[in-house]
GROMACS .gro file of C-alpha atoms in nm:
model
  492
    1MET     CA    1   0.000   0.000   0.000
    2LYS     CA    2   0.137   0.339  -0.102
    3GLN     CA    3   0.224   0.566   0.190
    4GLU     CA    4   0.011   0.879   0.225
    5VAL     CA    5   0.204   1.201   0.173
    6ILE     CA    6   0.189   1.427   0.480
    7VAL     CA    7   0.357   1.768   0.473
    8ARG     CA    8   0.352   2.059   0.712
    9PHE     CA    9   0.384   2.433   0.720
   10ALA     CA   10   0.534   2.530   1.054
   11PRO     CA   11   0.580   2.908   1.089
   12SER     CA   12   0.702   3.088   1.400
   13PRO     CA   13   0.446   3.357   1.499
   14THR     CA   14   0.701   3.632   1.554
   15GLY     CA   15   0.566   3.869   1.289
   16TYR     CA   16   0.343   3.884   0.985
   17LEU     CA   17   0.330   3.621   0.710
   18HIS     CA   18   0.606   3.728   0.469
   19ILE     CA   19   0.644   3.616   0.111
   20GLY     CA   20   0.915   3.361   0.194
   21GLY     CA   21   0.686   3.187   0.442
   22ALA     CA   22   0.392   3.218   0.205
   23ARG     CA   23   0.592   3.056  -0.075
   24THR     CA   24   0.684   2.767   0.158
   25ALA     CA   25   0.319   2.722   0.252
   26ILE     CA   26   0.212   2.729  -0.113
   27PHE     CA   27   0.469   2.468  -0.218
   28ASN     CA   28   0.360   2.235   0.063
   29TRP     CA   29  -0.007   2.291  -0.020
   30LEU     CA   30   0.052   2.224  -0.391
   31TYR     CA   31   0.241   1.903  -0.318
   32ALA     CA   32  -0.036   1.781  -0.087
   33GLN     CA   33  -0.296   1.865  -0.351
   34LYS     CA   34  -0.094   1.700  -0.627
   35THR     CA   35  -0.040   1.375  -0.435
   36GLY     CA   36  -0.377   1.356  -0.262
   37GLY     CA   37  -0.195   1.395   0.069
   38LYS     CA   38  -0.240   1.610   0.378
   39LEU     CA   39  -0.108   1.949   0.483
   40ILE     CA   40  -0.074   2.013   0.856
   41LEU     CA   41  -0.052   2.368   0.990
   42ARG     CA   42   0.171   2.380   1.297
   43ILE     CA   43   0.243   2.705   1.478
   44GLU     CA   44   0.588   2.686   1.636
   45ASP     CA   45   0.519   2.923   1.925
   46THR     CA   46   0.783   2.811   2.176
   47ASP     CA   47   0.960   3.149   2.161
   48ALA     CA   48   0.731   3.300   2.423
   49GLU     CA   49   0.900   3.642   2.420
   50ARG     CA   50   0.852   3.699   2.046
   51SER     CA   51   0.537   3.498   1.966
   52THR     CA   52   0.217   3.701   1.964
   53GLU     CA   53  -0.152   3.634   1.915
   54ASP     CA   54  -0.163   3.905   1.647
   55SER     CA   55   0.108   3.724   1.450
   56ILE     CA   56  -0.078   3.395   1.476
   57GLN     CA   57  -0.396   3.553   1.344
   58GLY     CA   58  -0.200   3.735   1.074
   59ILE     CA   59  -0.048   3.408   0.952
   60ILE     CA   60  -0.385   3.232   0.946
   61GLU     CA   61  -0.560   3.522   0.772
   62GLY     CA   62  -0.278   3.548   0.518
   63LEU     CA   63  -0.301   3.179   0.432
   64LYS     CA   64  -0.679   3.201   0.399
   65TRP     CA   65  -0.649   3.503   0.170
   66LEU     CA   66  -0.404   3.314  -0.052
   67GLY     CA   67  -0.641   3.018  -0.063
   68VAL     CA   68  -0.397   2.783   0.109
   69THR     CA   69  -0.605   2.526   0.296
   70TRP     CA   70  -0.485   2.272   0.550
   71ASP     CA   71  -0.623   1.937   0.657
   72GLU     CA   72  -0.517   1.938   1.022
   73GLY     CA   73  -0.441   2.210   1.272
   74PRO     CA   74  -0.351   2.467   1.354
   75TYR     CA   75  -0.156   2.279   1.619
   76PHE     CA   76   0.059   2.479   1.860
   77GLN     CA   77   0.402   2.352   1.951
   78THR     CA   78   0.366   2.467   2.313
   79GLN     CA   79   0.085   2.212   2.353
   80PHE     CA   80   0.337   1.933   2.315
   81ILE     CA   81   0.625   2.045   2.541
   82GLU     CA   82   0.578   1.740   2.764
   83GLU     CA   83   0.613   1.514   2.459
   84HIS     CA   84   0.936   1.692   2.364
   85LEU     CA   85   1.075   1.649   2.716
   86ALA     CA   86   0.967   1.284   2.728
   87ALA     CA   87   1.160   1.229   2.403
   88ALA     CA   88   1.463   1.399   2.561
   89ARG     CA   89   1.443   1.164   2.861
   90LYS     CA   90   1.420   0.869   2.623
   91LEU     CA   91   1.733   0.988   2.443
   92LEU     CA   92   1.911   1.028   2.777
   93GLU     CA   93   1.809   0.683   2.898
   94SER     CA   94   1.909   0.518   2.571
   95GLY     CA   95   2.253   0.676   2.579
   96HIS     CA   96   2.191   0.903   2.278
   97ALA     CA   97   2.211   1.217   2.496
   98TYR     CA   98   2.396   1.326   2.807
   99LYS     CA   99   2.389   1.597   3.072
  100CYS     CA  100   2.627   1.888   3.015
  101PHE     CA  101   2.719   2.095   3.324
  102CYS     CA  102   2.946   2.342   3.143
  103THR     CA  103   2.861   2.701   3.235
  104ILE     CA  104   2.821   2.987   2.988
  105GLU     CA  105   3.154   3.124   3.107
  106GLU     CA  106   3.328   2.790   3.054
  107LEU     CA  107   3.182   2.756   2.704
  108LYS     CA  108   3.290   3.110   2.621
  109HIS     CA  109   3.642   3.030   2.739
  110LYS     CA  110   3.646   2.712   2.527
  111ARG     CA  111   3.547   2.914   2.218
  112GLN     CA  112   3.816   3.174   2.284
  113GLU     CA  113   4.075   2.900   2.329
  114ALA     CA  114   3.963   2.732   2.006
  115LEU     CA  115   3.996   3.063   1.821
  116ARG     CA  116   4.344   3.113   1.968
  117GLN     CA  117   4.452   2.768   1.856
  118LYS     CA  118   4.268   2.807   1.521
  119LYS     CA  119   4.053   2.502   1.587
  120ASP     CA  120   3.691   2.441   1.496
  121LEU     CA  121   3.443   2.612   1.727
  122LYS     CA  122   3.277   2.289   1.837
  123TYR     CA  123   3.193   2.174   2.185
  124ASP     CA  124   3.484   1.955   2.298
  125GLY     CA  125   3.273   1.689   2.469
  126THR     CA  126   3.400   1.756   2.822
  127CYS     CA  127   3.081   1.635   2.994
  128ARG     CA  128   3.042   1.341   2.757
  129GLN     CA  129   3.325   1.178   2.949
  130LEU     CA  130   3.176   1.224   3.296
  131THR     CA  131   3.126   0.911   3.501
  132PRO     CA  132   2.783   0.834   3.649
  133ASP     CA  133   2.921   0.922   3.994
  134SER     CA  134   3.043   1.263   3.870
  135VAL     CA  135   2.704   1.334   3.713
  136ALA     CA  136   2.524   1.237   4.035
  137GLU     CA  137   2.758   1.454   4.241
  138LYS     CA  138   2.698   1.761   4.024
  139GLU     CA  139   2.324   1.706   4.027
  140ALA     CA  140   2.324   1.673   4.407
  141ALA     CA  141   2.511   2.003   4.427
  142GLY     CA  142   2.238   2.168   4.217
  143VAL     CA  143   2.465   2.246   3.921
  144PRO     CA  144   2.243   2.342   3.622
  145TYR     CA  145   2.280   2.132   3.309
  146THR     CA  146   2.170   2.115   2.948
  147LEU     CA  147   2.105   1.800   2.749
  148ARG     CA  148   2.327   1.737   2.450
  149MET     CA  149   2.293   1.484   2.169
  150LYS     CA  150   2.573   1.233   2.167
  151VAL     CA  151   2.684   1.246   1.804
  152PRO     CA  152   2.839   0.915   1.687
  153LYS     CA  153   3.214   0.912   1.665
  154GLY     CA  154   3.431   0.755   1.399
  155GLU     CA  155   3.452   0.781   1.023
  156GLY     CA  156   3.081   0.767   0.952
  157ALA     CA  157   2.855   1.043   0.825
  158VAL     CA  158   2.496   1.162   0.809
  159CYS     CA  159   2.389   1.124   0.446
  160PHE     CA  160   2.061   1.211   0.283
  161GLU     CA  161   1.930   1.275  -0.067
  162ASP     CA  162   1.773   1.619  -0.093
  163ILE     CA  163   1.513   1.629  -0.371
  164VAL     CA  164   1.647   1.965  -0.488
  165TYR     CA  165   2.016   1.967  -0.398
  166GLY     CA  166   2.098   1.600  -0.439
  167ASN     CA  167   2.327   1.400  -0.211
  168ILE     CA  168   2.429   1.580   0.109
  169GLU     CA  169   2.685   1.441   0.352
  170HIS     CA  170   2.805   1.561   0.694
  171LYS     CA  171   3.085   1.364   0.858
  172TYR     CA  172   3.034   1.281   1.225
  173LYS     CA  173   3.368   1.440   1.314
  174ASP     CA  174   3.239   1.775   1.186
  175ILE     CA  175   2.920   1.771   1.395
  176GLU     CA  176   2.938   1.887   1.755
  177ASP     CA  177   2.729   1.742   2.036
  178PHE     CA  178   2.443   1.987   2.010
  179VAL     CA  179   2.208   2.103   2.284
  180ILE     CA  180   1.852   1.970   2.273
  181VAL     CA  181   1.724   2.098   2.612
  182ARG     CA  182   1.833   2.422   2.780
  183SER     CA  183   1.933   2.443   3.143
  184ASN     CA  184   1.592   2.596   3.222
  185GLY     CA  185   1.422   2.281   3.094
  186GLN     CA  186   1.311   2.434   2.763
  187PRO     CA  187   1.348   2.201   2.464
  188LEU     CA  188   1.522   2.349   2.161
  189TYR     CA  189   1.389   2.373   1.807
  190LEU     CA  190   1.592   2.080   1.675
  191LEU     CA  191   1.433   1.843   1.922
  192SER     CA  192   1.079   1.986   1.928
  193ASN     CA  193   1.061   2.006   1.551
  194ALA     CA  194   1.172   1.646   1.504
  195VAL     CA  195   0.937   1.512   1.775
  196ASP     CA  196   0.644   1.700   1.621
  197ASP     CA  197   0.728   1.565   1.276
  198ILE     CA  198   0.738   1.211   1.414
  199ARG     CA  199   0.402   1.252   1.592
  200ASP     CA  200   0.241   1.407   1.282
  201ARG     CA  201   0.385   1.130   1.058
  202ILE     CA  202   0.545   1.385   0.825
  203THR     CA  203   0.674   1.217   0.509
  204HIS     CA  204   0.817   1.518   0.323
  205ILE     CA  205   0.973   1.835   0.460
  206ILE     CA  206   0.958   2.119   0.206
  207ARG     CA  207   1.124   2.432   0.340
  208GLY     CA  208   1.372   2.708   0.266
  209GLN     CA  209   1.738   2.649   0.194
  210ASP     CA  210   1.828   2.807   0.527
  211GLY     CA  211   1.697   2.489   0.695
  212LEU     CA  212   1.955   2.279   0.512
  213SER     CA  213   2.222   2.351   0.774
  214ASN     CA  214   2.009   2.188   1.047
  215THR     CA  215   1.898   1.881   0.855
  216HIS     CA  216   2.182   1.647   0.949
  217ARG     CA  217   2.128   1.715   1.320
  218GLN     CA  218   1.753   1.662   1.290
  219ILE     CA  219   1.819   1.333   1.112
  220LEU     CA  220   2.031   1.222   1.411
  221VAL     CA  221   1.731   1.290   1.637
  222TYR     CA  222   1.492   1.093   1.412
  223GLN     CA  223   1.734   0.801   1.403
  224ALA     CA  224   1.801   0.804   1.777
  225LEU     CA  225   1.426   0.796   1.845
  226GLY     CA  226   1.386   0.504   1.605
  227ALA     CA  227   1.167   0.700   1.365
  228PRO     CA  228   1.170   0.698   0.984
  229VAL     CA  229   1.350   0.994   0.831
  230PRO     CA  230   1.128   1.216   0.609
  231LYS     CA  231   1.232   1.314   0.260
  232PHE     CA  232   1.367   1.667   0.228
  233ALA     CA  233   1.325   1.929  -0.042
  234HIS     CA  234   1.496   2.258   0.031
  235MET     CA  235   1.385   2.557  -0.173
  236SER     CA  236   1.637   2.810  -0.297
  237LEU     CA  237   1.640   3.153  -0.135
  238THR     CA  238   1.456   3.461  -0.255
  239LEU     CA  239   1.685   3.764  -0.271
  240ASP     CA  240   1.635   4.134  -0.332
  241PRO     CA  241   1.790   4.310  -0.637
  242LYS     CA  242   2.112   4.360  -0.440
  243LYS     CA  243   2.134   3.983  -0.384
  244ALA     CA  244   2.056   4.015  -0.013
  245LYS     CA  245   1.806   3.778   0.144
  246ILE     CA  246   1.464   3.937   0.177
  247SER     CA  247   1.374   3.997   0.539
  248LYS     CA  248   1.118   4.170   0.757
  249ARG     CA  249   1.392   4.371   0.926
  250LYS     CA  250   1.541   4.506   0.604
  251HIS     CA  251   1.240   4.537   0.374
  252GLY     CA  252   0.953   4.589   0.619
  253GLU     CA  253   0.599   4.551   0.491
  254LEU     CA  254   0.714   4.533   0.128
  255VAL     CA  255   0.767   4.160   0.190
  256ALA     CA  256   0.445   4.107   0.388
  257VAL     CA  257   0.150   3.922   0.236
  258HIS     CA  258  -0.099   4.163   0.397
  259PHE     CA  259   0.073   4.452   0.216
  260TYR     CA  260  -0.015   4.302  -0.123
  261LYS     CA  261  -0.370   4.232  -0.012
  262ALA     CA  262  -0.403   4.597   0.092
  263HIS     CA  263  -0.250   4.720  -0.234
  264GLY     CA  264  -0.490   4.558  -0.470
  265PHE     CA  265  -0.349   4.217  -0.559
  266LEU     CA  266  -0.584   3.931  -0.639
  267PRO     CA  267  -0.509   3.627  -0.422
  268TRP     CA  268  -0.459   3.374  -0.700
  269ALA     CA  269  -0.252   3.618  -0.905
  270PHE     CA  270  -0.018   3.659  -0.607
  271VAL     CA  271   0.000   3.281  -0.557
  272ASN     CA  272   0.081   3.241  -0.926
  273PHE     CA  273   0.362   3.497  -0.893
  274LEU     CA  274   0.509   3.350  -0.572
  275VAL     CA  275   0.524   3.000  -0.722
  276LEU     CA  276   0.748   3.133  -0.999
  277LEU     CA  277   1.005   3.247  -0.742
  278GLY     CA  278   1.228   2.942  -0.762
  279TRP     CA  279   1.006   2.698  -0.950
  280ALA     CA  280   0.934   2.644  -1.317
  281THR     CA  281   0.792   2.400  -1.567
  282PRO     CA  282   1.018   2.264  -1.845
  283GLU     CA  283   0.849   2.501  -2.092
  284SER     CA  284   0.877   2.801  -1.852
  285ARG     CA  285   0.505   2.861  -1.847
  286GLU     CA  286   0.395   3.152  -1.628
  287ILE     CA  287   0.014   3.166  -1.608
  288PHE     CA  288  -0.182   2.885  -1.443
  289SER     CA  289  -0.531   2.828  -1.314
  290LYS     CA  290  -0.550   2.653  -0.977
  291GLU     CA  291  -0.620   2.318  -1.142
  292GLU     CA  292  -0.342   2.365  -1.399
  293LEU     CA  293  -0.086   2.455  -1.134
  294ILE     CA  294  -0.170   2.154  -0.918
  295GLU     CA  295  -0.139   1.932  -1.223
  296ALA     CA  296   0.194   2.087  -1.330
  297PHE     CA  297   0.355   2.107  -0.987
  298SER     CA  298   0.654   1.888  -0.912
  299LEU     CA  299   0.927   1.910  -0.649
  300LYS     CA  300   1.172   1.842  -0.932
  301GLY     CA  301   1.077   2.181  -1.075
  302ILE     CA  302   1.225   2.364  -0.776
  303SER     CA  303   1.539   2.547  -0.884
  304ARG     CA  304   1.872   2.539  -0.706
  305ALA     CA  305   1.938   2.894  -0.822
  306ASN     CA  306   1.818   3.174  -0.595
  307SER     CA  307   1.529   3.384  -0.723
  308ILE     CA  308   1.509   3.764  -0.726
  309PHE     CA  309   1.216   3.956  -0.582
  310ASN     CA  310   1.238   4.311  -0.715
  311VAL     CA  311   1.130   4.513  -0.416
  312LYS     CA  312   1.113   4.880  -0.521
  313LYS     CA  313   1.116   5.087  -0.204
  314ASP     CA  314   1.163   5.415  -0.392
  315ASP     CA  315   0.875   5.376  -0.638
  316PRO     CA  316   0.537   5.453  -0.476
  317LYS     CA  317   0.341   5.357  -0.789
  318TYR     CA  318   0.505   5.029  -0.890
  319PHE     CA  319   0.637   4.937  -0.548
  320THR     CA  320   0.712   4.575  -0.622
  321ASP     CA  321   0.831   4.323  -0.876
  322PRO     CA  322   0.719   4.413  -1.232
  323LYS     CA  323   0.630   4.049  -1.293
  324ALA     CA  324   0.397   4.054  -0.992
  325ILE     CA  325   0.228   4.363  -1.135
  326SER     CA  326   0.209   4.208  -1.482
  327ILE     CA  327   0.057   3.881  -1.361
  328ASN     CA  328  -0.198   4.065  -1.151
  329ALA     CA  329  -0.292   4.286  -1.448
  330HIS     CA  330  -0.337   3.971  -1.658
  331TYR     CA  331  -0.591   3.831  -1.414
  332LEU     CA  332  -0.769   4.167  -1.386
  333ARG     CA  333  -0.815   4.160  -1.763
  334GLU     CA  334  -0.889   3.792  -1.818
  335LEU     CA  335  -1.096   3.667  -1.526
  336PRO     CA  336  -1.476   3.677  -1.560
  337VAL     CA  337  -1.575   4.020  -1.438
  338GLU     CA  338  -1.796   3.861  -1.171
  339GLU     CA  339  -1.483   3.711  -1.011
  340ILE     CA  340  -1.310   4.046  -0.965
  341GLU     CA  341  -1.632   4.221  -0.857
  342PRO     CA  342  -1.599   4.148  -0.481
  343TYR     CA  343  -1.241   4.276  -0.474
  344VAL     CA  344  -1.336   4.599  -0.650
  345ARG     CA  345  -1.632   4.637  -0.416
  346ALA     CA  346  -1.397   4.611  -0.117
  347GLU     CA  347  -1.183   4.894  -0.259
  348LEU     CA  348  -1.486   5.116  -0.325
  349GLU     CA  349  -1.616   5.050   0.025
  350LYS     CA  350  -1.277   5.144   0.173
  351ALA     CA  351  -1.283   5.465  -0.029
  352GLY     CA  352  -1.639   5.545   0.080
  353ILE     CA  353  -1.778   5.544  -0.276
  354TRP     CA  354  -1.966   5.214  -0.282
  355ASP     CA  355  -2.331   5.244  -0.379
  356PRO     CA  356  -2.554   4.961  -0.244
  357GLU     CA  357  -2.744   4.980  -0.572
  358TYR     CA  358  -2.438   4.833  -0.743
  359GLU     CA  359  -2.550   4.495  -0.614
  360ASN     CA  360  -2.916   4.558  -0.698
  361ALA     CA  361  -3.067   4.777  -0.970
  362LYS     CA  362  -2.733   4.918  -1.087
  363ARG     CA  363  -2.546   4.586  -1.096
  364PRO     CA  364  -2.560   4.548  -1.476
  365TRP     CA  365  -2.416   4.900  -1.513
  366PHE     CA  366  -2.151   4.825  -1.248
  367LEU     CA  367  -2.034   4.507  -1.422
  368GLU     CA  368  -2.031   4.678  -1.762
  369THR     CA  369  -1.823   4.960  -1.617
  370LEU     CA  370  -1.570   4.716  -1.470
  371GLU     CA  371  -1.552   4.545  -1.807
  372LEU     CA  372  -1.488   4.876  -1.982
  373ILE     CA  373  -1.213   5.012  -1.759
  374ARG     CA  374  -1.027   4.709  -1.626
  375SER     CA  375  -0.805   4.648  -1.929
  376ARG     CA  376  -0.569   4.934  -1.839
  377PHE     CA  377  -0.552   4.865  -1.465
  378HIS     CA  378  -0.285   4.667  -1.280
  379VAL     CA  379  -0.423   4.631  -0.927
  380THR     CA  380  -0.770   4.665  -0.777
  381THR     CA  381  -0.676   4.991  -0.604
  382ASP     CA  382  -0.660   5.139  -0.956
  383PHE     CA  383  -1.040   5.125  -0.966
  384VAL     CA  384  -1.037   5.394  -0.698
  385GLU     CA  385  -0.717   5.580  -0.781
  386ARG     CA  386  -0.759   5.587  -1.160
  387GLY     CA  387  -1.123   5.492  -1.202
  388ARG     CA  388  -1.282   5.704  -0.933
  389ALA     CA  389  -1.456   5.931  -1.186
  390TYR     CA  390  -1.684   5.643  -1.283
  391PHE     CA  391  -1.813   5.599  -0.929
  392ALA     CA  392  -1.793   5.948  -0.774
  393ASP     CA  393  -1.805   6.312  -0.877
  394ASP     CA  394  -1.504   6.413  -0.668
  395PHE     CA  395  -1.198   6.282  -0.848
  396PRO     CA  396  -0.844   6.410  -0.904
  397ILE     CA  397  -0.714   6.523  -1.242
  398GLU     CA  398  -0.374   6.392  -1.347
  399SER     CA  399  -0.119   6.670  -1.373
  400ARG     CA  400   0.009   6.524  -1.700
  401ALA     CA  401  -0.340   6.528  -1.848
  402LEU     CA  402  -0.400   6.883  -1.731
  403LYS     CA  403  -0.074   7.001  -1.882
  404LYS     CA  404  -0.108   6.821  -2.215
  405ASN     CA  405  -0.481   6.834  -2.282
  406ILE     CA  406  -0.602   7.150  -2.107
  407SER     CA  407  -0.326   7.404  -2.048
  408LYS     CA  408  -0.206   7.395  -2.411
  409HIS     CA  409  -0.553   7.485  -2.537
  410PRO     CA  410  -0.693   7.777  -2.331
  411GLN     CA  411  -0.985   7.814  -2.576
  412LEU     CA  412  -1.129   7.498  -2.426
  413GLU     CA  413  -1.258   7.719  -2.145
  414ASN     CA  414  -1.530   7.828  -2.389
  415TRP     CA  415  -1.544   7.522  -2.614
  416LEU     CA  416  -1.619   7.261  -2.347
  417PRO     CA  417  -1.934   7.434  -2.214
  418MET     CA  418  -2.045   7.459  -2.578
  419VAL     CA  419  -2.006   7.083  -2.614
  420ALA     CA  420  -2.201   7.042  -2.289
  421ASP     CA  421  -2.497   7.234  -2.430
  422ARG     CA  422  -2.500   7.024  -2.745
  423LEU     CA  423  -2.473   6.694  -2.557
  424GLU     CA  424  -2.748   6.798  -2.319
  425GLY     CA  425  -2.979   6.850  -2.616
  426LEU     CA  426  -2.945   6.493  -2.739
  427GLU     CA  427  -3.261   6.286  -2.711
  428ARG     CA  428  -3.062   5.965  -2.753
  429PHE     CA  429  -2.734   5.964  -2.563
  430THR     CA  430  -2.551   5.694  -2.762
  431THR     CA  431  -2.194   5.642  -2.875
  432ALA     CA  432  -2.288   5.729  -3.232
  433GLU     CA  433  -2.469   6.049  -3.134
  434THR     CA  434  -2.203   6.171  -2.891
  435GLU     CA  435  -1.932   6.110  -3.151
  436ARG     CA  436  -2.134   6.297  -3.416
  437VAL     CA  437  -2.184   6.599  -3.189
  438ILE     CA  438  -1.820   6.622  -3.084
  439ARG     CA  439  -1.682   6.584  -3.437
  440GLU     CA  440  -1.931   6.833  -3.581
  441THR     CA  441  -1.839   7.083  -3.305
  442ALA     CA  442  -1.470   7.043  -3.390
  443GLU     CA  443  -1.549   7.101  -3.756
  444THR     CA  444  -1.747   7.415  -3.672
  445LEU     CA  445  -1.458   7.546  -3.460
  446GLU     CA  446  -1.209   7.446  -3.732
  447ILE     CA  447  -0.995   7.244  -3.493
  448LYS     CA  448  -0.881   6.883  -3.488
  449PRO     CA  449  -1.133   6.652  -3.317
  450GLY     CA  450  -0.852   6.524  -3.094
  451VAL     CA  451  -0.830   6.861  -2.918
  452LEU     CA  452  -1.190   6.827  -2.802
  453ILE     CA  453  -1.173   6.453  -2.743
  454ASN     CA  454  -0.863   6.477  -2.522
  455GLY     CA  455  -0.992   6.780  -2.337
  456ILE     CA  456  -1.326   6.613  -2.270
  457ARG     CA  457  -1.153   6.297  -2.147
  458THR     CA  458  -0.945   6.493  -1.899
  459VAL     CA  459  -1.241   6.691  -1.766
  460VAL     CA  460  -1.478   6.393  -1.747
  461THR     CA  461  -1.239   6.126  -1.612
  462GLY     CA  462  -0.931   6.312  -1.485
  463GLN     CA  463  -0.714   6.082  -1.696
  464LEU     CA  464  -0.467   6.126  -1.982
  465ALA     CA  465  -0.571   5.800  -2.147
  466GLY     CA  466  -0.833   5.533  -2.115
  467PRO     CA  467  -1.097   5.335  -2.304
  468GLY     CA  468  -1.263   5.483  -2.612
  469LEU     CA  469  -1.405   5.821  -2.515
  470PHE     CA  470  -1.751   5.769  -2.662
  471ASP     CA  471  -1.796   5.447  -2.463
  472VAL     CA  472  -1.672   5.634  -2.155
  473LEU     CA  473  -1.929   5.911  -2.200
  474ILE     CA  474  -2.216   5.663  -2.227
  475THR     CA  475  -2.095   5.479  -1.918
  476ILE     CA  476  -2.062   5.792  -1.705
  477GLY     CA  477  -2.400   5.915  -1.826
  478GLN     CA  478  -2.543   6.223  -1.991
  479ARG     CA  479  -2.620   6.425  -1.678
  480ARG     CA  480  -2.279   6.378  -1.516
  481VAL     CA  481  -2.091   6.440  -1.840
  482VAL     CA  482  -2.277   6.768  -1.900
  483GLU     CA  483  -2.220   6.882  -1.539
  484ARG     CA  484  -1.848   6.812  -1.556
  485LEU     CA  485  -1.804   6.991  -1.886
  486ARG     CA  486  -1.991   7.294  -1.754
  487ARG     CA  487  -1.773   7.326  -1.447
  488SER     CA  488  -1.452   7.284  -1.652
  489PRO     CA  489  -1.376   7.661  -1.676
  490ALA     CA  490  -1.263   7.637  -1.312
  491LEU     CA  491  -0.956   7.452  -1.441
  492PHE     CA  492  -0.829   7.751  -1.641
   0.00000   0.00000   0.00000
């Protein structure tokens, strides 16, 4: 019988869900979906000083927004501390761990001495050699101790086959006896993580490359506890344009999932983008539906080469990776308009310009308007920032549009109200009729139609460019178009 695939996403709740963590969650979720396996969400909250309830909720909300679902959890690592300590006692009793009474000062001195002698900065195993009587004597005297793993000696090595990086080997002689329980009785990550993986029957560990340096030690814990060793797939790092690892400390909210939610990204578009950071199909395809991505996903597609996330801290308009913007714009254009409707509604509600009638009597008009204007937008916030004129009468006018289409033609101060009078007199306000009126007015004034068309666009929408003007006029409506043209002299 084929073994069920069980993977886990195990974030530490010490801040928001950042794109590195989100990418890890997505890869685990995709692999579970692809194999018909399970994804377990495990919150590793043992760092009591840094873990917060807000961070936990932020992680959960971020995953839900991305559409990453899990089959079990969220479990909290602090719920299982007694299990971790029981495993430590088992390791001690079986001779795979020992008590270390070395003080911080003694360890510091050992490191300084190793530096002086140009030796490796590894624990020298002093307490590994203690006799049972010496251990009992120190315990009776109340000397604090940690628990250390007793790494095998000799010419052997910890070997494993990483799905991404291939064969990895760490010789025993290069691995120090590492601490698994602090002197205050707190189990360390290496122990807790391995014990949790064993309990949860994890078969595959898919995580960032930075976890690669711990893998050999975790394998020693699995083996000492008599548990099967999971398969590992370490994902390459995501770097900024200066080839530095992206981080919360350095890049702030620009690498936070909630930042992209707030700035108008569609959830699946952002998932699609994040997957491409360090993963690809043989044909380098970039756009996938959910079903297509699950079908195409393979751990073999994870790249060893680090990916670049083009954070743009100095560009308030296109603040992030151009590919992220491009993919989001693709989905804004191509998805059925009903699918983007709730996201646009959320933006209009935030801006205070949502009309409840847009979901009732005015819904056909609302959907038609979204269809008309979405092709030039990149993020859903554009529907407010660049499309506000369709939903409200108070809207800004682009300085470029004002300079190019209005300031260069001061006669428009008189011409635009003239156009308003003629448009107001139309019995049928259609694209054909509005175009006829505007072109005939231009002919009467002996000017190029573009002068009027561009001036009208700027006054009516505040924009330099956009969809065909005559469609725009019909969408905005006769009354509002006439009112805006009549108040245009205030711009001169």
